[in-house]
Amino acid sequence: MTPPEILTDSPSGHARAAAILRQGGLVALPTETVYGLAADATDDAAVASIYAAKGRPGHNPLIVHVPDLATAERLAAFPDPARALADAFWPGPLTLVLPLKPGHGLSPRVTAGLPTVALRLPAHPAMQAVLRETGRPLAAPSANPSGRITATTPAHVLAGLGPRIAAIVDAGPCRVGVESTILAPAPSGTRLLRDGGLAREMIEEITGPLIADTTPGATLEAPGQMSSHYAPHAPLLLGGTPQPGEITIGFGTTPGDLTLSPSGDLAEAARTLFSCLHTADALATARAAPAIRVALIPETGLGRAINDRLRRAAAPRD
Ligand code: AMP
Ligand code: MG
């Protein structure tokens, strides 16, 4: 099998990525949150190949990325307070689950047959350039095998998906480092489906108190919220006293073999989270370590998204 083309973050790299996407191919693209595994969201076969490459269950719908608000408004309705949220936080790490409009043209696989679609307008210039050049909405879940550690660098993408994809646009590590926050806006109250790169506190300034709906595995509406996810090969433990032989990941004053942020900065911890987990997992395998143990992270701001990922990484496997 052929390894993916490594494309530069340049007009010629973006043009090549767009050409592959328009022919129904899979391209890993940088976003400000994590690397996305992109395909033309209107092409049923291309969308099916995302699920196949990731080994992702077909009932777990994909986020659709758009270049601008006008495209988003052609695809979906914006019940209050969706427009205010889009105005405040797009482009950025926020996904809105919205009712599909008739004639949307998206592959039904993208939404796993739901009457709603998850839309995002990403802030990364490379992703924006490829979206404009392709001229199609792009379905893009994280560019890693389903259930494994999220990819935030081209090396993670290559190690996880390798020859299953046609190309990778290399724009270095992602700035935010955790996936987008997912909201379902409604006049009766906005539900929080997943904590992510946009902190709850900022959203609540616009929406008032959010209705938390993020319990792992609890809802049918967000079937992607499975309990075991982001899993390293070694067992992951949260807090507690390190035992001999474990690989430790520190934070702030809690030391470790690795650290999420020596200064205890949550934005830095979000940015380094998945790279630390990838590195810790490789170390654990090399040293036959019994476990990876991570320091406790405050449950505030981006700490909520970090803790959500860590709890799922630590959850019992199916
Ligand atoms: P991922 O692409 O793995 O970052 O996950 C996308 C997340 O968005 C999953 O948790 C999905 O369940 C959720 N999602 C996507 N589309 C919808 C939708 N129409 N309704 C509710 N949740 C959705
Ligand atoms: Mg993912």
CSV table of N, CA and C in Angstrom, one decimal, residues 95-194:
chain,number,residue,atom,x,y,z
A,95,THR,N,-18.7,23.7,17.7
A,95,THR,CA,-19.5,23.0,16.8
A,95,THR,C,-21.0,23.2,17.2
A,96,LEU,N,-21.9,23.5,16.3
A,96,LEU,CA,-23.3,23.7,16.6
A,96,LEU,C,-24.1,22.5,15.9
A,97,VAL,N,-24.9,21.9,16.7
A,97,VAL,CA,-25.8,20.8,16.2
A,97,VAL,C,-27.2,21.5,15.9
A,98,LEU,N,-27.5,21.5,14.6
A,98,LEU,CA,-28.6,22.3,14.1
A,98,LEU,C,-29.5,21.5,13.2
A,99,PRO,N,-30.8,21.9,13.1
A,99,PRO,CA,-31.8,21.2,12.2
A,99,PRO,C,-31.4,21.3,10.7
A,100,LEU,N,-31.3,20.2,10.0
A,100,LEU,CA,-31.0,20.2,8.6
A,100,LEU,C,-32.1,20.9,7.8
A,101,LYS,N,-31.7,21.7,6.7
A,101,LYS,CA,-32.7,22.3,5.8
A,101,LYS,C,-32.9,21.4,4.7
A,102,PRO,N,-34.1,21.4,4.1
A,102,PRO,CA,-34.4,20.6,2.9
A,102,PRO,C,-33.4,21.0,1.8
A,103,GLY,N,-33.0,20.0,1.0
A,103,GLY,CA,-32.1,20.3,-0.2
A,103,GLY,C,-30.7,20.6,0.3
A,104,HIS,N,-30.3,20.1,1.5
A,104,HIS,CA,-29.0,20.4,2.0
A,104,HIS,C,-27.9,19.7,1.1
A,105,GLY,N,-28.2,18.6,0.5
A,105,GLY,CA,-27.2,17.9,-0.4
A,105,GLY,C,-26.1,17.1,0.3
A,106,LEU,N,-26.2,17.0,1.7
A,106,LEU,CA,-25.2,16.2,2.4
A,106,LEU,C,-25.5,14.7,2.3
A,107,SER,N,-24.4,13.9,2.3
A,107,SER,CA,-24.6,12.5,2.4
A,107,SER,C,-25.3,12.2,3.7
A,108,PRO,N,-26.3,11.3,3.6
A,108,PRO,CA,-27.0,10.9,4.8
A,108,PRO,C,-26.1,10.2,5.8
A,109,ARG,N,-25.0,9.6,5.4
A,109,ARG,CA,-24.1,9.0,6.3
A,109,ARG,C,-23.4,10.0,7.2
A,110,VAL,N,-23.3,11.2,6.8
A,110,VAL,CA,-22.6,12.3,7.6
A,110,VAL,C,-23.4,12.5,8.9
A,111,THR,N,-24.7,12.4,8.8
A,111,THR,CA,-25.5,12.7,10.0
A,111,THR,C,-26.0,11.4,10.7
A,112,ALA,N,-25.5,10.3,10.1
A,112,ALA,CA,-26.0,9.0,10.6
A,112,ALA,C,-27.5,8.9,10.6
A,113,GLY,N,-28.1,9.6,9.6
A,113,GLY,CA,-29.6,9.5,9.5
A,113,GLY,C,-30.3,10.4,10.4
A,114,LEU,N,-29.6,11.2,11.2
A,114,LEU,CA,-30.3,12.2,12.1
A,114,LEU,C,-30.9,13.4,11.4
A,115,PRO,N,-32.0,14.0,11.9
A,115,PRO,CA,-32.5,15.2,11.2
A,115,PRO,C,-31.7,16.5,11.5
A,116,THR,N,-30.6,16.3,12.2
A,116,THR,CA,-29.7,17.5,12.6
A,116,THR,C,-28.3,17.2,12.0
A,117,VAL,N,-27.5,18.3,11.9
A,117,VAL,CA,-26.2,18.2,11.4
A,117,VAL,C,-25.3,19.0,12.4
A,118,ALA,N,-24.1,18.5,12.6
A,118,ALA,CA,-23.1,19.2,13.5
A,118,ALA,C,-22.2,20.1,12.5
A,119,LEU,N,-22.2,21.4,12.7
A,119,LEU,CA,-21.5,22.3,11.8
A,119,LEU,C,-20.4,23.0,12.5
A,120,ARG,N,-19.3,23.3,11.8
A,120,ARG,CA,-18.2,24.1,12.4
A,120,ARG,C,-17.5,24.9,11.3
A,121,LEU,N,-17.2,26.1,11.7
A,121,LEU,CA,-16.4,27.0,10.8
A,121,LEU,C,-15.0,27.1,11.5
A,122,PRO,N,-14.1,26.4,11.0
A,122,PRO,CA,-12.7,26.3,11.7
A,122,PRO,C,-11.9,27.6,11.4
A,123,ALA,N,-11.0,27.8,12.4
A,123,ALA,CA,-10.2,29.0,12.3
A,123,ALA,C,-8.8,28.8,11.6
A,124,HIS,N,-8.4,27.6,11.4
A,124,HIS,CA,-7.0,27.4,10.8
A,124,HIS,C,-7.0,27.8,9.4
A,125,PRO,N,-6.0,28.7,9.0
A,125,PRO,CA,-5.9,29.2,7.6
A,125,PRO,C,-5.8,28.1,6.6
A,126,ALA,N,-5.1,27.0,6.9
A,126,ALA,CA,-4.9,26.0,5.9
A,126,ALA,C,-6.3,25.3,5.6
A,127,MET,N,-7.0,25.0,6.7
A,127,MET,CA,-8.3,24.4,6.6
A,127,MET,C,-9.2,25.3,5.8
A,128,GLN,N,-9.2,26.6,6.1
A,128,GLN,CA,-10.1,27.5,5.4
A,128,GLN,C,-9.7,27.6,3.9
A,129,ALA,N,-8.4,27.5,3.6
A,129,ALA,CA,-8.0,27.6,2.2
A,129,ALA,C,-8.5,26.4,1.4
A,130,VAL,N,-8.3,25.2,2.1
A,130,VAL,CA,-8.8,24.0,1.4
A,130,VAL,C,-10.3,23.9,1.2
A,131,LEU,N,-11.0,24.4,2.2
A,131,LEU,CA,-12.5,24.5,2.1
A,131,LEU,C,-12.9,25.4,1.0
A,132,ARG,N,-12.3,26.5,0.8
A,132,ARG,CA,-12.6,27.4,-0.3
A,132,ARG,C,-12.3,26.8,-1.6
A,133,GLU,N,-11.1,26.2,-1.7
A,133,GLU,CA,-10.6,25.7,-3.0
A,133,GLU,C,-11.4,24.5,-3.4
A,134,THR,N,-11.9,23.6,-2.4
A,134,THR,CA,-12.6,22.4,-2.7
A,134,THR,C,-14.1,22.8,-3.1
A,135,GLY,N,-14.6,23.9,-2.5
A,135,GLY,CA,-15.9,24.3,-2.8
A,135,GLY,C,-17.0,23.4,-2.4
A,136,ARG,N,-16.7,22.5,-1.4
A,136,ARG,CA,-17.7,21.6,-0.9
A,136,ARG,C,-17.6,21.6,0.7
A,137,PRO,N,-18.7,21.4,1.4
A,137,PRO,CA,-18.5,21.2,2.8
A,137,PRO,C,-17.7,19.9,3.1
A,138,LEU,N,-16.9,19.9,4.1
A,138,LEU,CA,-16.0,18.8,4.4
A,138,LEU,C,-16.3,18.1,5.7
A,139,ALA,N,-16.7,16.8,5.6
A,139,ALA,CA,-16.8,16.0,6.8
A,139,ALA,C,-15.4,15.7,7.4
A,140,ALA,N,-15.2,15.9,8.7
A,140,ALA,CA,-13.9,15.7,9.2
A,140,ALA,C,-13.9,15.3,10.7
A,141,PRO,N,-13.9,14.1,11.0
A,141,PRO,CA,-13.6,13.7,12.4
A,141,PRO,C,-12.1,13.7,12.6
A,142,SER,N,-11.7,13.4,13.9
A,142,SER,CA,-10.3,13.4,14.2
A,142,SER,C,-9.6,12.4,13.3
A,143,ALA,N,-8.3,12.7,12.9
A,143,ALA,CA,-7.6,11.8,12.0
A,143,ALA,C,-6.8,10.7,12.7
A,144,ASN,N,-7.5,9.9,13.4
A,144,ASN,CA,-6.9,8.8,14.2
A,144,ASN,C,-7.9,7.6,14.1
A,145,PRO,N,-7.4,6.4,14.3
A,145,PRO,CA,-8.3,5.2,14.4
A,145,PRO,C,-9.3,5.5,15.5
A,146,SER,N,-10.6,5.0,15.3
A,146,SER,CA,-11.7,5.2,16.2
A,146,SER,C,-11.3,4.7,17.6
A,147,GLY,N,-11.6,5.5,18.6
A,147,GLY,CA,-11.4,5.0,20.0
A,147,GLY,C,-9.9,5.2,20.5
A,148,ARG,N,-9.0,5.5,19.6
A,148,ARG,CA,-7.6,5.7,20.0
A,148,ARG,C,-7.3,7.2,20.3
A,149,ILE,N,-6.0,7.4,20.6
A,149,ILE,CA,-5.6,8.8,21.0
A,149,ILE,C,-5.7,9.7,19.8
A,150,THR,N,-6.3,10.9,20.0
A,150,THR,CA,-6.5,11.9,19.0
A,150,THR,C,-5.2,12.4,18.4
A,151,ALA,N,-5.2,12.6,17.1
A,151,ALA,CA,-4.0,13.1,16.3
A,151,ALA,C,-3.9,14.7,16.4
A,152,THR,N,-2.8,15.2,16.9
A,152,THR,CA,-2.6,16.6,16.9
A,152,THR,C,-1.4,17.0,16.2
A,153,THR,N,-0.7,16.1,15.5
A,153,THR,CA,0.5,16.4,14.7
A,153,THR,C,0.4,15.5,13.5
A,154,PRO,N,1.1,15.8,12.3
A,154,PRO,CA,1.1,15.0,11.2
A,154,PRO,C,1.7,13.6,11.5
A,155,ALA,N,2.7,13.5,12.4
A,155,ALA,CA,3.3,12.3,12.8
A,155,ALA,C,2.3,11.3,13.4
A,156,HIS,N,1.4,11.9,14.3
A,156,HIS,CA,0.3,11.1,14.9
A,156,HIS,C,-0.6,10.5,13.8
A,157,VAL,N,-0.9,11.4,12.8
A,157,VAL,CA,-1.8,10.9,11.7
A,157,VAL,C,-1.2,9.8,10.9
A,158,LEU,N,0.1,10.0,10.6
A,158,LEU,CA,0.9,9.0,9.8
A,158,LEU,C,0.9,7.6,10.6
A,159,ALA,N,1.2,7.7,11.9
A,159,ALA,CA,1.4,6.5,12.7
A,159,ALA,C,0.0,5.8,12.8
A,160,GLY,N,-1.1,6.5,12.9
A,160,GLY,CA,-2.4,5.9,13.1
A,160,GLY,C,-3.1,5.4,11.9
A,161,LEU,N,-3.0,6.2,10.8
A,161,LEU,CA,-3.8,5.9,9.6
A,161,LEU,C,-3.0,5.5,8.4
A,162,GLY,N,-1.7,6.0,8.3
A,162,GLY,CA,-0.8,5.7,7.3
A,162,GLY,C,-1.4,5.5,5.9
A,163,PRO,N,-1.2,4.3,5.3
A,163,PRO,CA,-1.7,4.1,3.9
A,163,PRO,C,-3.2,4.2,3.7
A,164,ARG,N,-3.9,4.2,4.8
A,164,ARG,CA,-5.4,4.3,4.5
A,164,ARG,C,-5.9,5.6,4.0
A,165,ILE,N,-5.0,6.6,4.0
A,165,ILE,CA,-5.4,8.0,3.5
A,165,ILE,C,-4.5,8.4,2.3
A,166,ALA,N,-5.1,9.3,1.5
A,166,ALA,CA,-4.3,9.7,0.3
A,166,ALA,C,-3.2,10.7,0.6
A,167,ALA,N,-3.5,11.7,1.5
A,167,ALA,CA,-2.5,12.8,1.8
A,167,ALA,C,-2.7,13.4,3.1
A,168,ILE,N,-1.7,14.1,3.6
A,168,ILE,CA,-1.7,14.9,4.8
A,168,ILE,C,-1.2,16.3,4.5
A,169,VAL,N,-1.9,17.3,4.9
A,169,VAL,CA,-1.3,18.7,4.8
A,169,VAL,C,-0.6,18.9,6.1
A,170,ASP,N,0.7,19.2,6.0
A,170,ASP,CA,1.6,19.3,7.2
A,170,ASP,C,1.6,20.8,7.6
A,171,ALA,N,0.9,21.2,8.7
A,171,ALA,CA,1.1,22.5,9.2
A,171,ALA,C,1.5,22.5,10.7
A,172,GLY,N,2.3,21.4,11.0
A,172,GLY,CA,2.8,21.4,12.4
A,172,GLY,C,1.8,21.0,13.4
A,173,PRO,N,2.1,21.2,14.7
A,173,PRO,CA,1.1,20.8,15.8
A,173,PRO,C,0.0,21.8,15.9
A,174,CYS,N,-1.2,21.3,16.4
A,174,CYS,CA,-2.4,22.1,16.5
A,174,CYS,C,-2.3,23.1,17.7
A,175,ARG,N,-2.9,24.3,17.5
A,175,ARG,CA,-2.8,25.3,18.5
A,175,ARG,C,-3.6,25.1,19.8
A,176,VAL,N,-4.9,24.6,19.6
A,176,VAL,CA,-5.8,24.4,20.7
A,176,VAL,C,-5.5,23.0,21.3
A,177,GLY,N,-5.5,22.0,20.5
A,177,GLY,CA,-5.1,20.7,21.0
A,177,GLY,C,-6.2,19.7,21.5
A,178,VAL,N,-7.3,20.2,21.8
A,178,VAL,CA,-8.5,19.3,22.1
A,178,VAL,C,-9.6,19.7,21.1
A,179,GLU,N,-10.5,18.7,20.9
A,179,GLU,CA,-11.6,18.9,19.9
A,179,GLU,C,-12.5,20.0,20.3
A,180,SER,N,-13.4,20.4,19.4
A,180,SER,CA,-14.3,21.5,19.6
A,180,SER,C,-15.3,21.2,20.7
A,181,THR,N,-15.8,22.3,21.3
A,181,THR,CA,-17.0,22.2,22.1
A,181,THR,C,-18.2,22.0,21.3
A,182,ILE,N,-19.1,21.1,21.7
A,182,ILE,CA,-20.3,20.8,20.9
A,182,ILE,C,-21.6,21.3,21.6
A,183,LEU,N,-22.4,22.1,21.0
A,183,LEU,CA,-23.6,22.6,21.6
A,183,LEU,C,-24.8,22.3,20.7
A,184,ALA,N,-25.9,22.1,21.3
A,184,ALA,CA,-27.2,22.1,20.6
A,184,ALA,C,-28.0,23.3,21.1
A,185,PRO,N,-28.0,24.3,20.3
A,185,PRO,CA,-28.7,25.6,20.7
A,185,PRO,C,-30.2,25.4,20.5
A,186,ALA,N,-31.0,25.9,21.5
A,186,ALA,CA,-32.5,26.0,21.4
A,186,ALA,C,-33.0,27.1,22.2
A,187,PRO,N,-34.1,27.7,21.8
A,187,PRO,CA,-34.6,28.9,22.6
A,187,PRO,C,-35.0,28.5,24.0
A,188,SER,N,-35.3,27.2,24.2
A,188,SER,CA,-35.7,26.8,25.5
A,188,SER,C,-34.5,26.5,26.4
A,189,GLY,N,-33.3,26.6,25.8
A,189,GLY,CA,-32.1,26.3,26.6
A,189,GLY,C,-31.1,25.5,25.7
A,190,THR,N,-29.8,25.9,25.8
A,190,THR,CA,-28.8,25.3,25.0
A,190,THR,C,-28.1,24.2,25.7
A,191,ARG,N,-28.1,23.0,25.0
A,191,ARG,CA,-27.4,21.8,25.6
A,191,ARG,C,-26.0,21.7,25.3
A,192,LEU,N,-25.2,21.4,26.2
A,192,LEU,CA,-23.7,21.1,26.0
A,192,LEU,C,-23.6,19.6,25.8
A,193,LEU,N,-23.1,19.2,24.6
A,193,LEU,CA,-23.0,17.8,24.3
A,193,LEU,C,-21.6,17.3,24.5
A,194,ARG,N,-20.6,18.2,24.4
A,194,ARG,CA,-19.2,17.9,24.6
A,194,ARG,C,-18.4,19.1,25.0
